[in-house]
Amino acid sequence: MRRHELTDQAWAVIGPLLAPPRMGRPVRDRRQVLNGILWKLSTGAAWRDLPERYGPWKTVYERFRRWSADGTRDRLLAHLQQHSDAIGEADRSIVCVDSTIVRAHQHAAGARKGGPGPAKPSDAPAAD
């Protein structure tokens, strides 16, 4: 087993949740495709740089896109979270946000420089 690939134990939990192959032309092995998706998401590489062991990059990309659109990805994640909670392996104390993808609002770059402007007449203290 390679880094970023599913273990046999993980596949036993996830595999039954994926829809069975449709009739028609031969379907790429679902575990191989899922491993390709995990590799891509873990490395951040371009789809075209997907290693050949995962099959054609277009096939892996299309399956990722389809599973995202039809809710399969969300169902897998929800099931894995429930499974992890049930066996006591979920650690919800760790949350990581990669700041390279967190964008500031477009107006955040246009703030005035040099502090606040001159005081308005209504902001001045009243003279007695």
The first five atom37 places (N, CA, C, CB, O) and aatype in JSON, in Angstrom:
{
  "aatype": [12, 1, 1, 8, 6, 10, 16, 3, 5, 0, 17, 0, 19, 9, 7, 14, 10, 10, 0, 14, 14, 1, 12, 7, 1, 14, 19, 1, 3, 1, 1, 5, 19, 10, 2, 7, 9, 10, 17, 11, 10, 15, 16, 7, 0, 0, 17, 1, 3, 10, 14, 6, 1, 18, 7, 14, 17, 11, 16, 19, 18, 6, 1, 13, 1, 1, 17, 15, 0, 3, 7, 16, 1, 3, 1, 10, 10, 0, 8, 10, 5, 5, 8, 15, 3, 0, 9, 7, 6, 0, 3, 1, 15, 9, 19, 4, 19, 3, 15, 16, 9, 19, 1, 0, 8, 5, 8, 0, 0, 7, 0, 1, 11, 7, 7, 14, 7, 14, 0, 11, 14, 15, 3, 0, 14, 0, 0, 3],
  "atom_mask": [
    [1, 1, 1, 1, 1],
    [1, 1, 1, 1, 1],
    [1, 1, 1, 1, 1],
    [1, 1, 1, 1, 1],
    [1, 1, 1, 1, 1],
    [1, 1, 1, 1, 1],
    [1, 1, 1, 1, 1],
    [1, 1, 1, 1, 1],
    [1, 1, 1, 1, 1],
    [1, 1, 1, 1, 1],
    [1, 1, 1, 1, 1],
    [1, 1, 1, 1, 1],
    [1, 1, 1, 1, 1],
    [1, 1, 1, 1, 1],
    [1, 1, 1, 0, 1],
    [1, 1, 1, 1, 1],
    [1, 1, 1, 1, 1],
    [1, 1, 1, 1, 1],
    [1, 1, 1, 1, 1],
    [1, 1, 1, 1, 1],
    [1, 1, 1, 1, 1],
    [1, 1, 1, 1, 1],
    [1, 1, 1, 1, 1],
    [1, 1, 1, 0, 1],
    [1, 1, 1, 1, 1],
    [1, 1, 1, 1, 1],
    [1, 1, 1, 1, 1],
    [1, 1, 1, 1, 1],
    [1, 1, 1, 1, 1],
    [1, 1, 1, 1, 1],
    [1, 1, 1, 1, 1],
    [1, 1, 1, 1, 1],
    [1, 1, 1, 1, 1],
    [1, 1, 1, 1, 1],
    [1, 1, 1, 1, 1],
    [1, 1, 1, 0, 1],
    [1, 1, 1, 1, 1],
    [1, 1, 1, 1, 1],
    [1, 1, 1, 1, 1],
    [1, 1, 1, 1, 1],
    [1, 1, 1, 1, 1],
    [1, 1, 1, 1, 1],
    [1, 1, 1, 1, 1],
    [1, 1, 1, 0, 1],
    [1, 1, 1, 1, 1],
    [1, 1, 1, 1, 1],
    [1, 1, 1, 1, 1],
    [1, 1, 1, 1, 1],
    [1, 1, 1, 1, 1],
    [1, 1, 1, 1, 1],
    [1, 1, 1, 1, 1],
    [1, 1, 1, 1, 1],
    [1, 1, 1, 1, 1],
    [1, 1, 1, 1, 1],
    [1, 1, 1, 0, 1],
    [1, 1, 1, 1, 1],
    [1, 1, 1, 1, 1],
    [1, 1, 1, 1, 1],
    [1, 1, 1, 1, 1],
    [1, 1, 1, 1, 1],
    [1, 1, 1, 1, 1],
    [1, 1, 1, 1, 1],
    [1, 1, 1, 1, 1],
    [1, 1, 1, 1, 1],
    [1, 1, 1, 1, 1],
    [1, 1, 1, 1, 1],
    [1, 1, 1, 1, 1],
    [1, 1, 1, 1, 1],
    [1, 1, 1, 1, 1],
    [1, 1, 1, 1, 1],
    [1, 1, 1, 0, 1],
    [1, 1, 1, 1, 1],
    [1, 1, 1, 1, 1],
    [1, 1, 1, 1, 1],
    [1, 1, 1, 1, 1],
    [1, 1, 1, 1, 1],
    [1, 1, 1, 1, 1],
    [1, 1, 1, 1, 1],
    [1, 1, 1, 1, 1],
    [1, 1, 1, 1, 1],
    [1, 1, 1, 1, 1],
    [1, 1, 1, 1, 1],
    [1, 1, 1, 1, 1],
    [1, 1, 1, 1, 1],
    [1, 1, 1, 1, 1],
    [1, 1, 1, 1, 1],
    [1, 1, 1, 1, 1],
    [1, 1, 1, 0, 1],
    [1, 1, 1, 1, 1],
    [1, 1, 1, 1, 1],
    [1, 1, 1, 1, 1],
    [1, 1, 1, 1, 1],
    [1, 1, 1, 1, 1],
    [1, 1, 1, 1, 1],
    [1, 1, 1, 1, 1],
    [1, 1, 1, 1, 1],
    [1, 1, 1, 1, 1],
    [1, 1, 1, 1, 1],
    [1, 1, 1, 1, 1],
    [1, 1, 1, 1, 1],
    [1, 1, 1, 1, 1],
    [1, 1, 1, 1, 1],
    [1, 1, 1, 1, 1],
    [1, 1, 1, 1, 1],
    [1, 1, 1, 1, 1],
    [1, 1, 1, 1, 1],
    [1, 1, 1, 1, 1],
    [1, 1, 1, 1, 1],
    [1, 1, 1, 1, 1],
    [1, 1, 1, 0, 1],
    [1, 1, 1, 1, 1],
    [1, 1, 1, 1, 1],
    [1, 1, 1, 1, 1],
    [1, 1, 1, 0, 1],
    [1, 1, 1, 0, 1],
    [1, 1, 1, 1, 1],
    [1, 1, 1, 0, 1],
    [1, 1, 1, 1, 1],
    [1, 1, 1, 1, 1],
    [1, 1, 1, 1, 1],
    [1, 1, 1, 1, 1],
    [1, 1, 1, 1, 1],
    [1, 1, 1, 1, 1],
    [1, 1, 1, 1, 1],
    [1, 1, 1, 1, 1],
    [1, 1, 1, 1, 1],
    [1, 1, 1, 1, 1],
    [1, 1, 1, 1, 1]
  ],
  "atom_positions": [
    [[0.83, -1.17, 0.0], [0.0, 0.0, 0.0], [0.88, 1.24, 0.0], [-0.95, -0.01, 1.21], [1.9, 1.29, 0.69]],
    [[0.48, 2.23, -0.77], [1.25, 3.46, -0.88], [0.64, 4.55, -0.01], [1.31, 3.92, -2.34], [-0.49, 4.44, 0.47]],
    [[1.43, 5.59, 0.18], [0.96, 6.76, 0.92], [-0.26, 7.33, 0.2], [2.08, 7.83, 1.05], [-0.29, 7.23, -1.02]],
    [[-1.21, 7.89, 0.79], [-2.42, 8.49, 0.22], [-3.4, 7.45, -0.33], [-2.03, 9.45, -0.88], [-4.38, 7.85, -0.97]],
    [[-3.2, 6.18, -0.11], [-4.13, 5.17, -0.63], [-4.91, 4.55, 0.51], [-3.38, 4.09, -1.42], [-4.46, 4.51, 1.66]],
    [[-6.09, 4.05, 0.18], [-6.96, 3.44, 1.16], [-6.41, 2.1, 1.64], [-8.35, 3.25, 0.59], [-5.89, 1.31, 0.85]],
    [[-6.53, 1.85, 2.92], [-6.18, 0.54, 3.45], [-7.33, -0.41, 3.15], [-5.88, 0.6, 5.0], [-8.42, 0.02, 2.78]],
    [[-7.09, -1.71, 3.31], [-8.16, -2.69, 3.11], [-9.3, -2.45, 4.11], [-7.61, -4.13, 3.26], [-10.47, -2.61, 3.77]],
    [[-8.94, -2.07, 5.32], [-9.96, -1.8, 6.36], [-10.81, -0.59, 5.96], [-9.28, -1.55, 7.74], [-12.03, -0.62, 6.11]],
    [[-10.18, 0.48, 5.46], [-10.93, 1.67, 5.04], [-11.81, 1.35, 3.83], [-9.96, 2.82, 4.71], [-12.95, 1.81, 3.75]],
    [[-11.29, 0.56, 2.9], [-12.08, 0.2, 1.73], [-13.29, -0.64, 2.11], [-11.22, -0.57, 0.72], [-14.35, -0.52, 1.5]],
    [[-13.14, -1.49, 3.13], [-14.27, -2.31, 3.59], [-15.41, -1.43, 4.11], [-13.82, -3.28, 4.69], [-16.58, -1.82, 4.01]],
    [[-15.08, -0.27, 4.65], [-16.1, 0.65, 5.15], [-16.71, 1.46, 4.0], [-15.5, 1.6, 6.21], [-17.92, 1.67, 3.96]],
    [[-15.87, 1.91, 3.06], [-16.3, 2.81, 1.99], [-16.88, 2.09, 0.78], [-15.15, 3.67, 1.56], [-17.88, 2.53, 0.21]],
    [[-16.27, 1.0, 0.38], [-16.64, 0.3, -0.85], [-18.12, 0.03, -1.03], [0.0, 0.0, 0.0], [-18.66, 0.29, -2.11]],
    [[-18.81, -0.5, -0.01], [-20.23, -0.81, -0.18], [-21.12, 0.42, -0.4], [-20.73, -1.56, 1.01], [-22.25, 0.29, -0.86]],
    [[-20.61, 1.61, -0.08], [-21.42, 2.82, -0.23], [-21.45, 3.34, -1.67], [-20.89, 3.9, 0.68], [-22.32, 4.12, -2.03]],
    [[-20.51, 2.9, -2.48], [-20.45, 3.35, -3.87], [-21.41, 2.53, -4.71], [-19.0, 3.23, -4.42], [-21.57, 1.33, -4.52]],
    [[-22.04, 3.2, -5.65], [-23.01, 2.53, -6.51], [-22.33, 1.43, -7.32], [-23.69, 3.54, -7.45], [-21.19, 1.59, -7.74]],
    [[-23.02, 0.31, -7.54], [-22.43, -0.77, -8.35], [-22.23, -0.29, -9.79], [-23.32, -2.03, -8.32], [-22.95, 0.58, -10.25]],
    [[-21.26, -0.86, -10.48], [-21.02, -0.45, -11.87], [-22.26, -0.65, -12.73], [-19.84, -1.23, -12.47], [-23.01, -1.61, -12.54]],
    [[-22.46, 0.25, -13.68], [-23.6, 0.15, -14.59], [-23.3, -0.86, -15.68], [-23.93, 1.52, -15.21], [-22.15, -1.26, -15.89]],
    [[-24.34, -1.25, -16.36], [-24.18, -2.14, -17.5], [-23.52, -1.35, -18.64], [-25.55, -2.75, -17.96], [-23.68, -0.13, -18.7]],
    [[-22.84, -1.98, -19.48], [-22.21, -1.28, -20.6], [-20.72, -1.57, -20.65], [0.0, 0.0, 0.0], [-20.28, -2.67, -20.33]],
    [[-19.97, -0.57, -21.07], [-18.53, -0.8, -21.21], [-17.89, -1.04, -19.85], [-17.86, 0.39, -21.9], [-18.44, -0.64, -18.82]],
    [[-16.75, -1.68, -19.84], [-16.09, -1.99, -18.56], [-15.8, -0.72, -17.77], [-14.78, -2.77, -18.81], [-15.39, 0.3, -18.32]],
    [[-16.02, -0.79, -16.48], [-15.84, 0.35, -15.59], [-14.5, 0.23, -14.9], [-17.0, 0.45, -14.56], [-14.07, -0.86, -14.51]],
    [[-13.83, 1.36, -14.74], [-12.56, 1.4, -14.02], [-12.81, 1.0, -12.57], [-11.91, 2.83, -14.1], [-13.85, 1.34, -12.0]],
    [[-11.87, 0.29, -11.97], [-11.97, -0.15, -10.59], [-12.22, 1.06, -9.68], [-10.67, -0.9, -10.16], [-11.46, 2.02, -9.7]],
    [[-13.29, 1.02, -8.9], [-13.68, 2.15, -8.06], [-12.64, 2.46, -6.99], [-15.03, 1.87, -7.41], [-12.43, 3.62, -6.66]],
    [[-12.0, 1.44, -6.46], [-10.96, 1.69, -5.44], [-9.77, 2.4, -6.07], [-10.5, 0.37, -4.78], [-9.19, 3.3, -5.46]],
    [[-9.4, 2.0, -7.27], [-8.29, 2.63, -7.98], [-8.61, 4.12, -8.25], [-8.0, 1.89, -9.32], [-7.76, 4.99, -8.06]],
    [[-9.83, 4.39, -8.67], [-10.24, 5.77, -8.94], [-10.26, 6.57, -7.65], [-11.64, 5.8, -9.61], [-9.77, 7.7, -7.62]],
    [[-10.81, 6.01, -6.58], [-10.85, 6.72, -5.31], [-9.44, 6.99, -4.79], [-11.64, 5.91, -4.28], [-9.18, 8.06, -4.24]],
    [[-8.54, 6.05, -4.95], [-7.15, 6.28, -4.58], [-6.54, 7.42, -5.4], [-6.33, 5.0, -4.76], [-5.76, 8.21, -4.88]],
    [[-6.89, 7.49, -6.68], [-6.41, 8.58, -7.52], [-6.94, 9.93, -7.05], [0.0, 0.0, 0.0], [-6.21, 10.92, -7.04]],
    [[-8.2, 9.97, -6.65], [-8.79, 11.2, -6.13], [-8.08, 11.6, -4.84], [-10.31, 11.02, -5.89], [-7.75, 12.77, -4.64]],
    [[-7.86, 10.64, -3.96], [-7.17, 10.94, -2.7], [-5.75, 11.44, -2.96], [-7.13, 9.7, -1.8], [-5.29, 12.36, -2.29]],
    [[-5.06, 10.83, -3.93], [-3.7, 11.28, -4.27], [-3.73, 12.73, -4.73], [-3.08, 10.38, -5.35], [-2.92, 13.55, -4.3]],
    [[-4.66, 13.04, -5.62], [-4.75, 14.4, -6.17], [-5.05, 15.4, -5.07], [-5.83, 14.47, -7.27], [-4.41, 16.45, -5.0]],
    [[-6.02, 15.11, -4.22], [-6.4, 16.04, -3.16], [-5.29, 16.18, -2.11], [-7.69, 15.58, -2.49], [-5.12, 17.25, -1.53]],
    [[-4.55, 15.12, -1.86], [-3.48, 15.16, -0.86], [-2.26, 15.92, -1.35], [-3.08, 13.76, -0.48], [-1.59, 16.59, -0.57]],
    [[-1.97, 15.8, -2.62], [-0.75, 16.44, -3.15], [-0.99, 17.84, -3.68], [-0.17, 15.59, -4.24], [-0.08, 18.66, -3.69]],
    [[-2.21, 18.12, -4.12], [-2.49, 19.42, -4.71], [-1.99, 19.55, -6.13], [0.0, 0.0, 0.0], [-1.98, 20.64, -6.69]],
    [[-1.57, 18.45, -6.72], [-1.06, 18.47, -8.09], [-2.21, 18.64, -9.08], [-0.28, 17.17, -8.4], [-3.38, 18.49, -8.74]],
    [[-1.85, 18.97, -10.3], [-2.86, 19.09, -11.36], [-3.39, 17.71, -11.73], [-2.26, 19.79, -12.61], [-2.69, 16.7, -11.57]],
    [[-4.62, 17.67, -12.22], [-5.21, 16.39, -12.62], [-4.34, 15.7, -13.66], [-6.64, 16.59, -13.17], [-4.18, 14.48, -13.62]],
    [[-3.76, 16.45, -14.57], [-2.95, 15.87, -15.64], [-1.68, 15.2, -15.12], [-2.58, 16.94, -16.64], [-1.06, 14.41, -15.83]],
    [[-1.28, 15.51, -13.89], [-0.08, 14.93, -13.3], [-0.36, 13.66, -12.5], [0.6, 15.94, -12.41], [0.52, 13.14, -11.82]],
    [[-1.58, 13.17, -12.59], [-1.97, 11.96, -11.86], [-1.13, 10.78, -12.33], [-3.47, 11.66, -12.05], [-1.04, 10.55, -13.54]],
    [[-0.52, 10.03, -11.42], [0.27, 8.86, -11.83], [-0.56, 7.85, -12.61], [0.89, 8.19, -10.61], [-1.76, 7.7, -12.36]],
    [[0.06, 7.16, -13.54], [-0.64, 6.21, -14.41], [-1.27, 5.05, -13.65], [0.31, 5.66, -15.43], [-2.23, 4.45, -14.14]],
    [[-0.77, 4.74, -12.47], [-1.31, 3.6, -11.71], [-2.77, 3.81, -11.31], [-0.47, 3.37, -10.45], [-3.45, 2.85, -10.96]],
    [[-3.25, 5.06, -11.36], [-4.64, 5.34, -11.01], [-5.56, 5.37, -12.23], [-4.73, 6.66, -10.29], [-6.76, 5.59, -12.09]],
    [[-5.01, 5.16, -13.4], [-5.8, 5.17, -14.62], [-5.74, 6.53, -15.29], [0.0, 0.0, 0.0], [-5.01, 7.41, -14.84]],
    [[-6.5, 6.69, -16.37], [-6.49, 7.97, -17.09], [-6.97, 9.11, -16.19], [-7.38, 7.87, -18.34], [-7.97, 8.97, -15.48]],
    [[-6.28, 10.23, -16.22], [-6.63, 11.35, -15.35], [-8.04, 11.86, -15.64], [-5.62, 12.48, -15.52], [-8.74, 12.3, -14.73]],
    [[-8.45, 11.81, -16.91], [-9.8, 12.28, -17.25], [-10.87, 11.42, -16.59], [-9.99, 12.29, -18.78], [-11.9, 11.93, -16.14]],
    [[-10.63, 10.13, -16.54], [-11.6, 9.22, -15.89], [-11.71, 9.55, -14.41], [-11.18, 7.75, -16.08], [-12.81, 9.63, -13.88]],
    [[-10.57, 9.72, -13.75], [-10.56, 10.02, -12.31], [-11.23, 11.37, -12.06], [-9.11, 10.02, -11.75], [-12.02, 11.51, -11.13]],
    [[-10.91, 12.36, -12.88], [-11.51, 13.69, -12.73], [-13.02, 13.64, -12.93], [-10.88, 14.67, -13.72], [-13.78, 14.2, -12.14]],
    [[-13.46, 12.96, -13.98], [-14.9, 12.88, -14.26], [-15.64, 12.18, -13.13], [-15.14, 12.14, -15.58], [-16.74, 12.59, -12.77]],
    [[-15.05, 11.13, -12.57], [-15.69, 10.43, -11.45], [-15.75, 11.34, -10.22], [-14.91, 9.12, -11.11], [-16.76, 11.37, -9.52]],
    [[-14.67, 12.09, -9.96], [-14.66, 13.04, -8.85], [-15.76, 14.08, -9.04], [-13.27, 13.73, -8.74], [-16.5, 14.39, -8.11]],
    [[-15.86, 14.61, -10.25], [-16.86, 15.62, -10.55], [-18.28, 15.06, -10.41], [-16.66, 16.16, -11.97], [-19.16, 15.71, -9.84]],
    [[-18.49, 13.85, -10.91], [-19.81, 13.21, -10.84], [-20.19, 12.91, -9.39], [-19.82, 11.92, -11.67], [-21.32, 13.17, -8.97]],
    [[-19.23, 12.36, -8.61], [-19.51, 12.04, -7.21], [-19.75, 13.3, -6.4], [-18.35, 11.24, -6.61], [-20.52, 13.27, -5.43]],
    [[-19.12, 14.41, -6.77], [-19.37, 15.67, -6.08], [-20.76, 16.2, -6.41], [-18.29, 16.71, -6.45], [-21.46, 16.68, -5.53]],
    [[-21.14, 16.11, -7.67], [-22.43, 16.65, -8.12], [-23.63, 15.83, -7.63], [-22.46, 16.71, -9.63], [-24.66, 16.4, -7.28]],
    [[-23.5, 14.5, -7.59], [-24.67, 13.69, -7.23], [-24.79, 13.4, -5.73], [-24.62, 12.39, -7.98], [-25.7, 12.68, -5.31]],
    [[-23.88, 13.95, -4.92], [-23.98, 13.8, -3.48], [-23.25, 12.58, -2.92], [0.0, 0.0, 0.0], [-23.27, 12.36, -1.71]],
    [[-22.61, 11.8, -3.77], [-21.9, 10.61, -3.3], [-20.77, 11.0, -2.35], [-21.33, 9.81, -4.49], [-20.58, 10.37, -1.31]],
    [[-20.03, 12.04, -2.7], [-18.92, 12.48, -1.87], [-19.41, 12.9, -0.48], [-18.18, 13.65, -2.53], [-18.79, 12.55, 0.52]],
    [[-20.52, 13.62, -0.41], [-21.07, 14.06, 0.87], [-21.56, 12.87, 1.7], [-22.22, 15.05, 0.66], [-21.38, 12.84, 2.91]],
    [[-22.18, 11.89, 1.03], [-22.64, 10.68, 1.74], [-21.46, 9.91, 2.31], [-23.45, 9.78, 0.8], [-21.53, 9.41, 3.43]],
    [[-20.37, 9.8, 1.53], [-19.17, 9.1, 2.01], [-18.61, 9.79, 3.24], [-18.1, 9.02, 0.91], [-18.28, 9.15, 4.24]],
    [[-18.49, 11.11, 3.17], [-17.94, 11.86, 4.29], [-18.82, 11.71, 5.54], [-17.8, 13.34, 3.92], [-18.3, 11.49, 6.63]],
    [[-20.12, 11.84, 5.37], [-21.03, 11.7, 6.52], [-20.93, 10.31, 7.13], [-22.48, 11.98, 6.09], [-20.9, 10.17, 8.36]],
    [[-20.87, 9.28, 6.29], [-20.76, 7.9, 6.79], [-19.44, 7.7, 7.53], [-20.89, 6.89, 5.64], [-19.41, 7.07, 8.59]],
    [[-18.36, 8.23, 6.98], [-17.05, 8.08, 7.63], [-17.02, 8.81, 8.97], [-15.94, 8.61, 6.73], [-16.4, 8.32, 9.92]],
    [[-17.66, 9.97, 9.05], [-17.72, 10.69, 10.32], [-18.51, 9.9, 11.36], [-18.33, 12.08, 10.12], [-18.1, 9.8, 12.51]],
    [[-19.65, 9.34, 10.95], [-20.45, 8.54, 11.88], [-19.69, 7.3, 12.31], [-21.79, 8.14, 11.22], [-19.7, 6.93, 13.49]],
    [[-19.02, 6.65, 11.36], [-18.25, 5.45, 11.68], [-17.12, 5.78, 12.65], [-17.68, 4.82, 10.4], [-16.89, 5.04, 13.61]],
    [[-16.41, 6.88, 12.41], [-15.32, 7.28, 13.3], [-15.83, 7.61, 14.7], [-14.57, 8.49, 12.72], [-15.2, 7.28, 15.7]],
    [[-16.98, 8.27, 14.77], [-17.59, 8.57, 16.07], [-17.97, 7.29, 16.8], [-18.83, 9.47, 15.9], [-17.75, 7.16, 18.0]],
    [[-18.53, 6.34, 16.07], [-19.01, 5.1, 16.68], [-17.87, 4.27, 17.27], [-19.77, 4.27, 15.66], [-18.05, 3.63, 18.31]],
    [[-16.72, 4.29, 16.62], [-15.61, 3.49, 17.14], [-14.63, 4.32, 17.97], [-14.87, 2.83, 15.98], [-13.6, 3.81, 18.41]],
    [[-14.96, 5.6, 18.17], [-14.16, 6.45, 19.04], [-12.86, 6.94, 18.44], [0.0, 0.0, 0.0], [-11.91, 7.23, 19.17]],
    [[-12.78, 7.04, 17.13], [-11.54, 7.5, 16.49], [-11.61, 8.95, 16.02], [-11.22, 6.62, 15.31], [-10.61, 9.49, 15.55]],
    [[-12.77, 9.59, 16.16], [-12.9, 10.97, 15.68], [-12.25, 11.92, 16.67], [-14.4, 11.34, 15.47], [-12.53, 11.86, 17.87]],
    [[-11.39, 12.79, 16.16], [-10.76, 13.82, 16.99], [-11.2, 15.16, 16.45], [-9.19, 13.69, 16.98], [-10.63, 15.66, 15.48]],
    [[-12.19, 15.73, 17.06], [-12.75, 17.0, 16.57], [-12.04, 18.21, 17.16], [-14.23, 17.07, 16.89], [-12.47, 19.35, 16.94]],
    [[-10.96, 17.99, 17.9], [-10.24, 19.12, 18.48], [-9.26, 19.74, 17.49], [-9.49, 18.67, 19.73], [-8.72, 20.82, 17.76]],
    [[-9.04, 19.1, 16.37], [-8.08, 19.61, 15.39], [-8.84, 20.12, 14.17], [-7.06, 18.51, 14.99], [-9.59, 19.38, 13.54]],
    [[-8.63, 21.37, 13.86], [-9.21, 21.97, 12.67], [-8.1, 22.73, 11.98], [-10.44, 22.9, 13.01], [-7.36, 23.48, 12.62]],
    [[-7.98, 22.55, 10.68], [-6.9, 23.2, 9.94], [-7.5, 23.95, 8.76], [-5.84, 22.18, 9.47], [-8.24, 23.37, 7.96]],
    [[-7.16, 25.22, 8.64], [-7.57, 26.02, 7.49], [-6.29, 26.5, 6.82], [-8.51, 27.21, 7.9], [-5.47, 27.17, 7.45]],
    [[-6.14, 26.17, 5.59], [-4.96, 26.57, 4.84], [-5.16, 28.0, 4.37], [-4.71, 25.62, 3.63], [-6.05, 28.28, 3.58]],
    [[-4.33, 28.91, 4.86], [-4.52, 30.33, 4.57], [-4.25, 30.69, 3.12], [-3.62, 31.16, 5.45], [-4.59, 31.79, 2.69]],
    [[-3.67, 29.79, 2.35], [-3.43, 30.11, 0.95], [-4.71, 30.11, 0.15], [-2.44, 29.14, 0.35], [-4.73, 30.61, -0.98]],
    [[-5.78, 29.55, 0.69], [-7.04, 29.54, -0.04], [-8.08, 30.45, 0.58], [-7.58, 28.14, -0.12], [-9.18, 30.58, 0.04]],
    [[-7.75, 31.07, 1.69], [-8.68, 31.99, 2.34], [-8.45, 33.36, 1.74], [-8.5, 32.0, 3.89], [-7.38, 33.95, 1.91]],
    [[-9.44, 33.87, 1.04], [-9.28, 35.14, 0.35], [-9.92, 36.27, 1.14], [-9.88, 35.07, -1.06], [-10.96, 36.09, 1.77]],
    [[-9.28, 37.4, 1.1], [-9.85, 38.59, 1.73], [-10.89, 39.17, 0.78], [-8.74, 39.64, 2.06], [-10.84, 38.96, -0.43]],
    [[-11.82, 39.9, 1.34], [-12.82, 40.55, 0.52], [-12.13, 41.58, -0.37], [-13.92, 41.23, 1.39], [-11.1, 42.13, 0.01]],
    [[-12.67, 41.83, -1.53], [-12.02, 42.74, -2.48], [-11.84, 44.14, -1.91], [-12.83, 42.81, -3.77], [-10.92, 44.85, -2.31]],
    [[-12.71, 44.56, -0.99], [-12.58, 45.89, -0.41], [-11.55, 45.94, 0.71], [-13.92, 46.34, 0.12], [-11.18, 47.02, 1.16]],
    [[-11.08, 44.81, 1.15], [-10.08, 44.79, 2.21], [-8.78, 45.42, 1.76], [-9.84, 43.37, 2.69], [-8.01, 45.91, 2.59]],
    [[-8.52, 45.43, 0.49], [-7.28, 45.99, -0.02], [-7.37, 47.5, -0.21], [-6.91, 45.33, -1.33], [-6.35, 48.15, -0.44]],
    [[-8.55, 48.08, -0.12], [-8.71, 49.5, -0.4], [-8.92, 50.37, 0.83], [0.0, 0.0, 0.0], [-9.44, 51.48, 0.7]],
    [[-8.53, 49.91, 2.01], [-8.74, 50.71, 3.22], [-7.85, 51.95, 3.2], [-8.46, 49.87, 4.47], [-6.78, 51.95, 2.6]],
    [[-8.31, 53.0, 3.87], [-7.52, 54.22, 3.95], [-6.26, 53.98, 4.75], [-8.34, 55.37, 4.57], [-6.25, 53.2, 5.7]],
    [[-5.22, 54.64, 4.35], [-3.94, 54.5, 5.04], [-3.72, 55.74, 5.89], [-2.77, 54.3, 4.04], [-4.21, 56.81, 5.55]],
    [[-2.99, 55.61, 6.97], [-2.66, 56.76, 7.8], [-3.63, 57.0, 8.93], [0.0, 0.0, 0.0], [-3.59, 58.07, 9.54]],
    [[-4.48, 56.09, 9.23], [-5.39, 56.24, 10.35], [-6.68, 56.93, 9.97], [0.0, 0.0, 0.0], [-6.94, 57.15, 8.79]],
    [[-7.48, 57.26, 10.96], [-8.77, 57.88, 10.68], [-8.59, 59.29, 10.13], [-9.64, 57.91, 11.94], [-7.58, 59.94, 10.39]],
    [[-9.55, 59.75, 9.39], [-9.51, 61.09, 8.81], [-9.78, 62.15, 9.87], [0.0, 0.0, 0.0], [-9.88, 61.84, 11.05]],
    [[-9.9, 63.42, 9.43], [-10.16, 64.5, 10.4], [-11.51, 64.31, 11.07], [-10.11, 65.88, 9.69], [-12.43, 63.72, 10.51]],
    [[-11.6, 64.82, 12.28], [-12.84, 64.69, 13.07], [-13.94, 65.52, 12.44], [-12.61, 65.13, 14.54], [-13.68, 66.6, 11.91]],
    [[-15.15, 65.04, 12.48], [-16.31, 65.75, 11.98], [-16.77, 66.74, 13.06], [-17.47, 64.76, 11.6], [-16.5, 66.54, 14.25]],
    [[-17.44, 67.79, 12.67], [-17.91, 68.76, 13.67], [-18.8, 68.12, 14.73], [-18.65, 69.89, 12.99], [-18.78, 68.54, 15.88]],
    [[-19.6, 67.12, 14.37], [-20.48, 66.5, 15.35], [-19.71, 65.63, 16.34], [-21.54, 65.68, 14.66], [-20.22, 65.3, 17.41]],
    [[-18.46, 65.24, 15.97], [-17.65, 64.42, 16.86], [-16.89, 65.26, 17.89], [-16.67, 63.58, 16.05], [-16.38, 64.72, 18.88]],
    [[-16.8, 66.57, 17.68], [-16.05, 67.44, 18.59], [-16.81, 67.59, 19.9], [-15.8, 68.83, 17.95], [-18.04, 67.58, 19.91]],
    [[-16.08, 67.72, 21.02], [-16.77, 67.91, 22.31], [-17.52, 69.23, 22.32], [-15.77, 67.85, 23.48], [-17.06, 70.23, 21.77]],
    [[-18.65, 69.23, 22.96], [-19.48, 70.44, 23.03], [-18.83, 71.46, 23.95], [-20.9, 70.11, 23.53], [-18.36, 71.11, 25.03]],
    [[-18.79, 72.73, 23.53], [-18.21, 73.79, 24.34], [-19.29, 74.39, 25.24], [-17.56, 74.88, 23.44], [-20.39, 74.67, 24.78]],
    [[-18.98, 74.58, 26.5], [-19.96, 75.17, 27.44], [-19.71, 76.62, 27.63], [-19.91, 74.46, 28.78], [-20.43, 77.28, 28.39]]
  ]
}
